[in-house]
Amino acid sequence: MAVTHSRWTEWGARDIHLMPGMISPRLDELLYVTDSDDGEFQASRAEPANGYTIKFTAGFTGAPNAHGIKVDPDSGEVTVLQGWETAPEPRLRTFIVTATATRDGGTATSYLRIYVHASTSFLWLSPSSLTVRQNAKNMRFSVLARFDDAVVGDISNWSPLNAPTSGELDFVRHISTNDPVLQWGPREGDSPSVIHVDPVTGDITNEGDPDAQVKVEVFYNLGNPLASAMVRGAPSWDTGVNLKFIKGNGGFASMFRDDMHNVLFLPEGFVDDAGGADRKLFDEYVSKIITTLTTNPHTRPFDLLAHKFNFFSAWVPSPEKGCTFLSEVYPREMVSGHRRGRNLELPRPPATPLPDSLGLPELIFTVGPPNLRHDPPGSPAGTDASGRVHNWQTLYGPVPTEARTADSYDTWLSRNDRTLVNERNTAFHIAIGYRPRIDRASMPSIDISAHPLRLHDDDLDKFLLHLRDDKGTPLSDEEMSPWAEGGKDEAMIVLLCRTNRNAGANVIRGTTGTTARYLCITLDDLSTVDYDERTDGNGCDLVPDPVPKDVGLGAWGTIAHELAHPFTLDDEYGGRVGVLSAKDLKDVKASNNVQERAALENASQQLVPKDVKWRWPRLHQAGVLADPSDDESAVRPVPGSTDRFLLTMAKGHGKAFADPEVDIVKLRKPHLTPKPKYSDRLRVVDVQGDQLTVVLVAGSQLDPTDFGGGDLVVAPVRGPDPDLQNDQLGDDLELMHKVVFDRINDTHNPLNAEADAAHNRACGAEPKTPTPASNFAPGTRPARPKLSYRLVGLYEGGHVLNCGVYHPTGQCMMNETTTFDAASKKRSITPFCSVCRYALVDEIDPHAHGVIDDEFYWDYPQ
């Protein structure tokens, strides 16, 4: 019973901008805590009687009440007092609030940044207009502001995300009131239009007119309008859209077969323009990416499995080109008259003990990012005795000294013209990154999903349920759309986003669990975004990217990576420090390529490889059993025999077992996780088409009722046979070679540990990729594979955690989609590792096991 984790809600994680006379939301209503006994709960509901302590501390000198700022240590409320704007310098303009939750020795920490400004210069709604379909849920504008110090911030979180219940204070308010500082209109009944706005949350409702239009306004407590923008209606999400079959095995005729996987491509940020040019670009790009994925061996095994897929698209145009970009950017350069921006660096707390020099992420964490008014270009750093560094120490204490900040100061100052880019009005409202937040949830530079203020999962599902074939006929009267939540292809939806910014994600949707998903991919692998400043003061607008002529490595690698997720593969990279939550642990246990350390520890908490998931047998061949009829099983005794059996295979699967090398087989249940059931060994004595005759090997037994149609016949690769003729057979060879098993078992360390590291050493930082198998004394590493990172074993990192999770090899598509070669200075597609290939083939078409094992032979120690 201990606290294991804490997190902010989407609203709570965002930076909060305040002005004199304002009070922040109650932070304990925006923070959630996870306990090993009580699960997850809102921090405001933590019971001290049960041993919980939730405290909020402010990162400024004299806290919790100094510099015109008060922070409530129990609720987390931040109050900016009147008069702050006239206080003498140095003035506290930004600081960190740290939320600490403790119970029974367990501690979880979350951070939040607060900004304080004197006033606003401009406010505007983003995007500049918004399309709201009939009866759509969760549709709102964002509210952006330019403050007196030239900082551009998102103040949407001044409003509550949901209508507050009695006593809730999860919004920004004035000191003199408990009402939200922002109000919205027109309210229901204020206008003849069927479009109206919740006055508290800003949620927009279109009650039924696809052609309706209305101006939405935001006010300070119903004073004069601060900003306005147009809302335009559109048909409901259940207005059917026709599908287009692109490529595959059977198309509409085979899409409901259990063994077929249907991938649906949807356009995001592509428009209906003159001559249908953008639609043509979308169709061409989708066709190219499908061809690349299904024919190029660099993303094997998808090329071997192409016959198990159908690919479709549905055209849904957007009002505007491009894709929303949420993260804060700074202009790196001017290109073709446009500003080209990069993400502002993510802040990171300084290490303990304090280093001699703060890197840029640590400096931003400690003192905040610069702004144009107070940190103009050329501003000197000052010294410990005077100037900016001295002021920092006055506000934040002894950490930002002259010596510690010297290396990063100039780079820090160059970020003073950071900004936000206005959002786009697109079909599915997909957005890259997050609004600025100090406590990142994942990887804001590449994360991509539906905008948190737009597109409800129910509406996406409504759209998917009403898709039609290419003739306009509903897909089936008897079966639901394969892509709807609960459908067999509920995770096979790809949103192709019209941006060359590198991003990709596999996003959970719906309410039934974690299996319904949609994939978001972009067109290329750039790390920049182009934008122009508006002349009316309302921020900066995105400059849409051109659609590349060819499929970039980023898009190719991203779709291969993301399409692998529905077939039991998890992310193998780290990046986050923490522990597995209950939900994370469930996901890891269900995946074939990551494993939690706790499952691999002995009674002394030492790492041992005995229960490694991927100790699977190498397979010469494999095939699927098929019941010949409703009355006859795929596995049945030969009439009159007690040790011979007939095995009926799926069409075409029997031929591989006619190979003389495929002499000993086993029957196996499908799916690798949890550990599948195997039969005893059987000898193949005859192959007639897709029917095998097998006989029990000496000492083997078989109950034919244990296996049947849909189960597998597998032929493991064996070590040398002591006496084949007398059924004295070699051991099945596992993907993880014995020399690797022994080394991990002897040292209690993963393969990425140093050879001379202490046994069972503590986990360190996230390893660089490719990650060599360094845990071998000189001269003891197997000569094959030549590249040690292809050795199958245990390597640290996975499920976005640096520690506590392992993955099987030092290089894989599920870790990093592309690999940069320093010698050639070229980037190439990262292949799937041998374990992930094995898992994909096993899930999609086990008949391909023989091909991938032939290739794995060259990476297997001899």
GROMACS .gro file of C-alpha atoms in nm, residues 111-393:
model
  283
  111TYR     CA    1   0.552   1.964  -1.179
  112LEU     CA    2   0.354   2.258  -1.319
  113ARG     CA    3   0.468   2.596  -1.451
  114ILE     CA    4   0.295   2.923  -1.360
  115TYR     CA    5   0.340   3.248  -1.557
  116VAL     CA    6   0.246   3.592  -1.426
  117HIS     CA    7   0.185   3.887  -1.660
  118ALA     CA    8   0.072   4.245  -1.603
  119SER     CA    9  -0.192   4.249  -1.880
  120THR     CA   10  -0.299   4.112  -2.219
  121SER     CA   11  -0.230   4.289  -2.549
  122PHE     CA   12  -0.440   4.066  -2.777
  123LEU     CA   13  -0.679   3.774  -2.733
  124TRP     CA   14  -0.809   3.557  -3.016
  125LEU     CA   15  -0.983   3.228  -3.081
  126SER     CA   16  -0.807   2.950  -3.267
  127PRO     CA   17  -0.864   2.826  -3.530
  128SER     CA   18  -0.998   3.141  -3.696
  129SER     CA   19  -1.316   2.947  -3.786
  130LEU     CA   20  -1.438   2.606  -3.675
  131THR     CA   21  -1.661   2.350  -3.846
  132VAL     CA   22  -1.903   2.177  -3.609
  133ARG     CA   23  -2.104   1.885  -3.743
  134GLN     CA   24  -2.463   1.824  -3.644
  135ASN     CA   25  -2.482   1.682  -3.292
  136ALA     CA   26  -2.104   1.651  -3.265
  137LYS     CA   27  -1.958   1.625  -2.915
  138ASN     CA   28  -1.656   1.798  -2.759
  139MET     CA   29  -1.614   2.092  -2.997
  140ARG     CA   30  -1.449   2.411  -2.873
  141PHE     CA   31  -1.216   2.689  -2.973
  142SER     CA   32  -0.883   2.744  -2.805
  143VAL     CA   33  -0.822   3.088  -2.654
  144LEU     CA   34  -0.477   3.236  -2.720
  145ALA     CA   35  -0.335   3.555  -2.572
  146ARG     CA   36  -0.038   3.780  -2.630
  147PHE     CA   37   0.060   3.934  -2.299
  148ASP     CA   38   0.236   4.261  -2.222
  149ASP     CA   39   0.573   4.082  -2.208
  150ALA     CA   40   0.525   3.945  -2.566
  151VAL     CA   41   0.464   3.591  -2.440
  152VAL     CA   42   0.198   3.403  -2.640
  153GLY     CA   43   0.006   3.162  -2.420
  154ASP     CA   44  -0.291   2.931  -2.443
  155ILE     CA   45  -0.545   3.040  -2.179
  156SER     CA   46  -0.815   2.788  -2.270
  157ASN     CA   47  -0.761   2.637  -1.925
  158TRP     CA   48  -0.903   2.952  -1.767
  159SER     CA   49  -1.234   2.775  -1.839
  160PRO     CA   50  -1.315   2.436  -1.685
  161LEU     CA   51  -1.290   2.137  -1.915
  162ASN     CA   52  -1.622   2.004  -1.783
  163ALA     CA   53  -1.912   2.189  -1.625
  164PRO     CA   54  -1.813   2.216  -1.257
  165THR     CA   55  -2.028   2.063  -0.988
  166SER     CA   56  -2.106   2.248  -0.669
  167GLY     CA   57  -1.788   2.353  -0.490
  168GLU     CA   58  -1.549   2.262  -0.772
  169LEU     CA   59  -1.291   2.529  -0.853
  170ASP     CA   60  -1.096   2.378  -1.143
  171PHE     CA   61  -1.082   2.707  -1.339
  172VAL     CA   62  -0.920   3.051  -1.318
  173ARG     CA   63  -1.124   3.313  -1.131
  174HIS     CA   64  -1.091   3.663  -0.990
  175ILE     CA   65  -1.011   3.705  -0.622
  176SER     CA   66  -1.357   3.847  -0.555
  177THR     CA   67  -1.564   3.567  -0.713
  178ASN     CA   68  -1.594   3.191  -0.756
  179ASP     CA   69  -1.708   3.222  -1.117
  180PRO     CA   70  -1.478   3.139  -1.412
  181VAL     CA   71  -1.297   3.445  -1.541
  182LEU     CA   72  -1.409   3.367  -1.898
  183GLN     CA   73  -1.770   3.342  -2.018
  184TRP     CA   74  -1.894   3.230  -2.361
  185GLY     CA   75  -2.178   3.313  -2.596
  186PRO     CA   76  -2.418   3.291  -2.763
  187ARG     CA   77  -2.596   3.082  -2.503
  188GLU     CA   78  -2.888   2.863  -2.592
  189GLY     CA   79  -3.180   3.095  -2.668
  190ASP     CA   80  -2.962   3.405  -2.725
  191SER     CA   81  -2.978   3.361  -3.101
  192PRO     CA   82  -3.214   3.201  -3.354
  193SER     CA   83  -2.931   2.978  -3.470
  194VAL     CA   84  -2.930   2.610  -3.368
  195ILE     CA   85  -2.564   2.655  -3.279
  196HIS     CA   86  -2.502   2.767  -2.923
  197VAL     CA   87  -2.223   2.760  -2.664
  198ASP     CA   88  -2.203   2.650  -2.303
  199PRO     CA   89  -2.138   2.979  -2.119
  200VAL     CA   90  -1.895   2.820  -1.872
  201THR     CA   91  -1.697   2.561  -2.069
  202GLY     CA   92  -1.721   2.702  -2.422
  203ASP     CA   93  -1.846   2.366  -2.556
  204ILE     CA   94  -2.027   2.423  -2.889
  205THR     CA   95  -2.348   2.242  -2.986
  206ASN     CA   96  -2.500   2.221  -3.334
  207GLU     CA   97  -2.848   2.083  -3.279
  208GLY     CA   98  -2.919   1.990  -3.636
  209ASP     CA   99  -2.849   2.237  -3.916
  210PRO     CA  100  -2.559   2.148  -4.146
  211ASP     CA  101  -2.568   2.497  -4.298
  212ALA     CA  102  -2.590   2.700  -3.976
  213GLN     CA  103  -2.340   2.974  -3.896
  214VAL     CA  104  -2.289   3.177  -3.580
  215LYS     CA  105  -2.025   3.404  -3.428
  216VAL     CA  106  -1.887   3.262  -3.102
  217GLU     CA  107  -1.761   3.517  -2.850
  218VAL     CA  108  -1.560   3.500  -2.529
  219PHE     CA  109  -1.588   3.761  -2.250
  220TYR     CA  110  -1.439   3.856  -1.917
  221ASN     CA  111  -1.733   3.771  -1.690
  222LEU     CA  112  -1.987   3.879  -1.956
  223GLY     CA  113  -1.826   4.217  -2.016
  224ASN     CA  114  -1.741   4.336  -2.366
  225PRO     CA  115  -1.635   4.061  -2.609
  226LEU     CA  116  -1.263   3.993  -2.600
  227ALA     CA  117  -1.250   3.779  -2.912
  228SER     CA  118  -1.481   3.612  -3.159
  229ALA     CA  119  -1.475   3.363  -3.447
  230MET     CA  120  -1.721   3.195  -3.680
  231VAL     CA  121  -1.865   2.848  -3.635
  232ARG     CA  122  -1.996   2.678  -3.948
  233GLY     CA  123  -2.222   2.375  -3.950
  234ALA     CA  124  -2.170   2.050  -4.142
  235PRO     CA  125  -2.359   1.720  -4.185
  236SER     CA  126  -2.360   1.469  -3.901
  237TRP     CA  127  -2.085   1.212  -3.863
  238ASP     CA  128  -2.335   0.939  -3.954
  239THR     CA  129  -2.368   1.071  -4.310
  240GLY     CA  130  -2.229   0.773  -4.502
  241VAL     CA  131  -1.904   0.804  -4.697
  242ASN     CA  132  -1.805   0.564  -4.976
  243LEU     CA  133  -1.494   0.349  -4.946
  244LYS     CA  134  -1.235   0.302  -5.218
  245PHE     CA  135  -1.056  -0.033  -5.244
  246ILE     CA  136  -0.688   0.029  -5.313
  247LYS     CA  137  -0.503  -0.302  -5.294
  248GLY     CA  138  -0.526  -0.639  -5.125
  249ASN     CA  139  -0.652  -0.993  -5.133
  250GLY     CA  140  -1.022  -0.991  -5.215
  251GLY     CA  141  -1.126  -0.638  -5.121
  252PHE     CA  142  -1.492  -0.603  -5.021
  253ALA     CA  143  -1.555  -0.975  -5.081
  254SER     CA  144  -1.303  -1.086  -4.818
  255MET     CA  145  -1.312  -0.800  -4.569
  256PHE     CA  146  -1.522  -0.988  -4.311
  257ARG     CA  147  -1.305  -1.301  -4.311
  258ASP     CA  148  -1.143  -1.358  -3.973
  259ASP     CA  149  -0.799  -1.413  -4.125
  260MET     CA  150  -0.802  -1.090  -4.327
  261HIS     CA  151  -0.692  -0.754  -4.188
  262ASN     CA  152  -0.845  -0.441  -4.339
  263VAL     CA  153  -0.655  -0.112  -4.318
  264LEU     CA  154  -0.848   0.211  -4.368
  265PHE     CA  155  -0.668   0.530  -4.472
  266LEU     CA  156  -0.835   0.864  -4.394
  267PRO     CA  157  -0.714   1.210  -4.506
  268GLU     CA  158  -0.642   1.481  -4.249
  269GLY     CA  159  -0.569   1.832  -4.371
  270PHE     CA  160  -0.633   1.755  -4.739
  271VAL     CA  161  -0.889   1.983  -4.906
  272ASP     CA  162  -1.139   1.987  -5.191
  273ASP     CA  163  -0.960   2.228  -5.426
  274ALA     CA  164  -0.972   2.315  -5.794
  275GLY     CA  165  -0.957   2.005  -6.010
  276GLY     CA  166  -0.934   1.776  -5.707
  277ALA     CA  167  -0.557   1.826  -5.690
  278ASP     CA  168  -0.527   1.761  -5.316
  279ARG     CA  169  -0.742   1.449  -5.337
  280LYS     CA  170  -0.518   1.316  -5.613
  281LEU     CA  171  -0.210   1.384  -5.397
  282PHE     CA  172  -0.368   1.192  -5.110
  283ASP     CA  173  -0.459   0.895  -5.331
  284GLU     CA  174  -0.113   0.882  -5.486
  285TYR     CA  175   0.068   0.903  -5.153
  286VAL     CA  176  -0.148   0.632  -4.996
  287SER     CA  177  -0.090   0.404  -5.295
  288LYS     CA  178   0.286   0.456  -5.273
  289ILE     CA  179   0.304   0.390  -4.901
  290ILE     CA  180   0.101   0.068  -4.937
  291THR     CA  181   0.323  -0.053  -5.222
  292THR     CA  182   0.637   0.026  -5.023
  293LEU     CA  183   0.511  -0.150  -4.712
  294THR     CA  184   0.389  -0.464  -4.892
  295THR     CA  185   0.681  -0.516  -5.133
  296ASN     CA  186   0.999  -0.379  -4.975
  297PRO     CA  187   1.190  -0.633  -4.761
  298HIS     CA  188   1.334  -0.360  -4.539
  299THR     CA  189   1.012  -0.368  -4.336
  300ARG     CA  190   0.986  -0.746  -4.340
  301PRO     CA  191   0.770  -0.933  -4.248
  302PHE     CA  192   0.497  -0.706  -4.390
  303ASP     CA  193   0.610  -0.793  -4.743
  304LEU     CA  194   0.563  -1.164  -4.663
  305LEU     CA  195   0.219  -1.097  -4.513
  306ALA     CA  196   0.069  -0.872  -4.784
  307HIS     CA  197  -0.180  -1.144  -4.884
  308LYS     CA  198  -0.341  -1.113  -4.541
  309PHE     CA  199  -0.433  -0.746  -4.586
  310ASN     CA  200  -0.684  -0.530  -4.770
  311PHE     CA  201  -0.629  -0.156  -4.800
  312PHE     CA  202  -0.912   0.097  -4.834
  313SER     CA  203  -0.956   0.474  -4.818
  314ALA     CA  204  -1.246   0.714  -4.763
  315TRP     CA  205  -1.236   1.076  -4.877
  316VAL     CA  206  -1.324   1.330  -4.606
  317PRO     CA  207  -1.196   1.676  -4.705
  318SER     CA  208  -1.084   1.937  -4.454
  319PRO     CA  209  -1.177   2.307  -4.460
  320GLU     CA  210  -0.807   2.399  -4.431
  321LYS     CA  211  -0.479   2.242  -4.539
  322GLY     CA  212  -0.227   2.121  -4.288
  323CYS     CA  213  -0.226   1.982  -3.937
  324THR     CA  214  -0.253   2.160  -3.602
  325PHE     CA  215   0.077   2.202  -3.419
  326LEU     CA  216   0.036   2.257  -3.044
  327SER     CA  217   0.390   2.277  -2.909
  328GLU     CA  218   0.582   2.597  -2.848
  329VAL     CA  219   0.832   2.682  -3.124
  330TYR     CA  220   1.114   2.928  -3.177
  331PRO     CA  221   1.224   3.049  -3.525
  332ARG     CA  222   1.543   2.879  -3.629
  333GLU     CA  223   1.573   3.049  -3.969
  334MET     CA  224   1.385   3.218  -4.253
  335VAL     CA  225   1.307   2.996  -4.555
  336SER     CA  226   1.129   3.127  -4.866
  337GLY     CA  227   1.004   3.423  -4.667
  338HIS     CA  228   0.859   3.208  -4.386
  339ARG     CA  229   0.978   3.145  -4.035
  340ARG     CA  230   1.096   2.790  -3.983
  341GLY     CA  231   1.057   2.685  -3.622
  342ARG     CA  232   1.170   2.407  -3.395
  343ASN     CA  233   1.026   2.282  -3.068
  344LEU     CA  234   1.134   2.467  -2.759
  345GLU     CA  235   1.349   2.230  -2.555
  346LEU     CA  236   1.173   2.029  -2.287
  347PRO     CA  237   1.258   2.143  -1.934
  348ARG     CA  238   1.423   1.894  -1.701
  349PRO     CA  239   1.492   1.919  -1.328
  350PRO     CA  240   1.862   1.952  -1.241
  351ALA     CA  241   2.029   1.635  -1.119
  352THR     CA  242   2.113   1.565  -0.758
  353PRO     CA  243   2.383   1.649  -0.655
  354LEU     CA  244   2.381   1.968  -0.858
  355PRO     CA  245   2.610   1.959  -1.161
  356ASP     CA  246   2.878   2.220  -1.225
  357SER     CA  247   2.689   2.335  -1.534
  358LEU     CA  248   2.318   2.347  -1.615
  359GLY     CA  249   2.220   2.233  -1.961
  360LEU     CA  250   1.952   2.426  -2.148
  361PRO     CA  251   1.666   2.197  -2.031
  362GLU     CA  252   1.778   2.237  -1.668
  363LEU     CA  253   1.814   2.614  -1.704
  364ILE     CA  254   1.464   2.646  -1.852
  365PHE     CA  255   1.328   2.436  -1.566
  366THR     CA  256   1.498   2.652  -1.305
  367VAL     CA  257   1.431   3.006  -1.432
  368GLY     CA  258   1.177   2.955  -1.712
  369PRO     CA  259   1.217   3.042  -2.079
  370PRO     CA  260   1.304   3.398  -2.188
  371ASN     CA  261   1.068   3.654  -2.342
  372LEU     CA  262   1.128   3.939  -2.586
  373ARG     CA  263   1.037   4.226  -2.355
  374HIS     CA  264   1.247   4.139  -2.053
  375ASP     CA  265   1.515   3.931  -2.227
  376PRO     CA  266   1.581   4.109  -2.558
  377PRO     CA  267   1.863   3.995  -2.789
  378GLY     CA  268   2.205   4.086  -2.656
  379SER     CA  269   2.097   4.102  -2.291
  380PRO     CA  270   2.397   4.032  -2.067
  381ALA     CA  271   2.383   3.749  -1.818
  382GLY     CA  272   2.522   3.954  -1.534
  383THR     CA  273   2.708   3.808  -1.239
  384ASP     CA  274   2.637   3.658  -0.900
  385ALA     CA  275   2.657   4.014  -0.760
  386SER     CA  276   2.444   4.204  -1.011
  387GLY     CA  277   2.231   4.175  -1.323
  388ARG     CA  278   2.019   3.887  -1.448
  389VAL     CA  279   2.200   3.602  -1.270
  390HIS     CA  280   2.184   3.792  -0.942
  391ASN     CA  281   1.812   3.852  -0.996
  392TRP     CA  282   1.758   3.482  -1.064
  393GLN     CA  283   1.918   3.396  -0.733
   0.00000   0.00000   0.00000
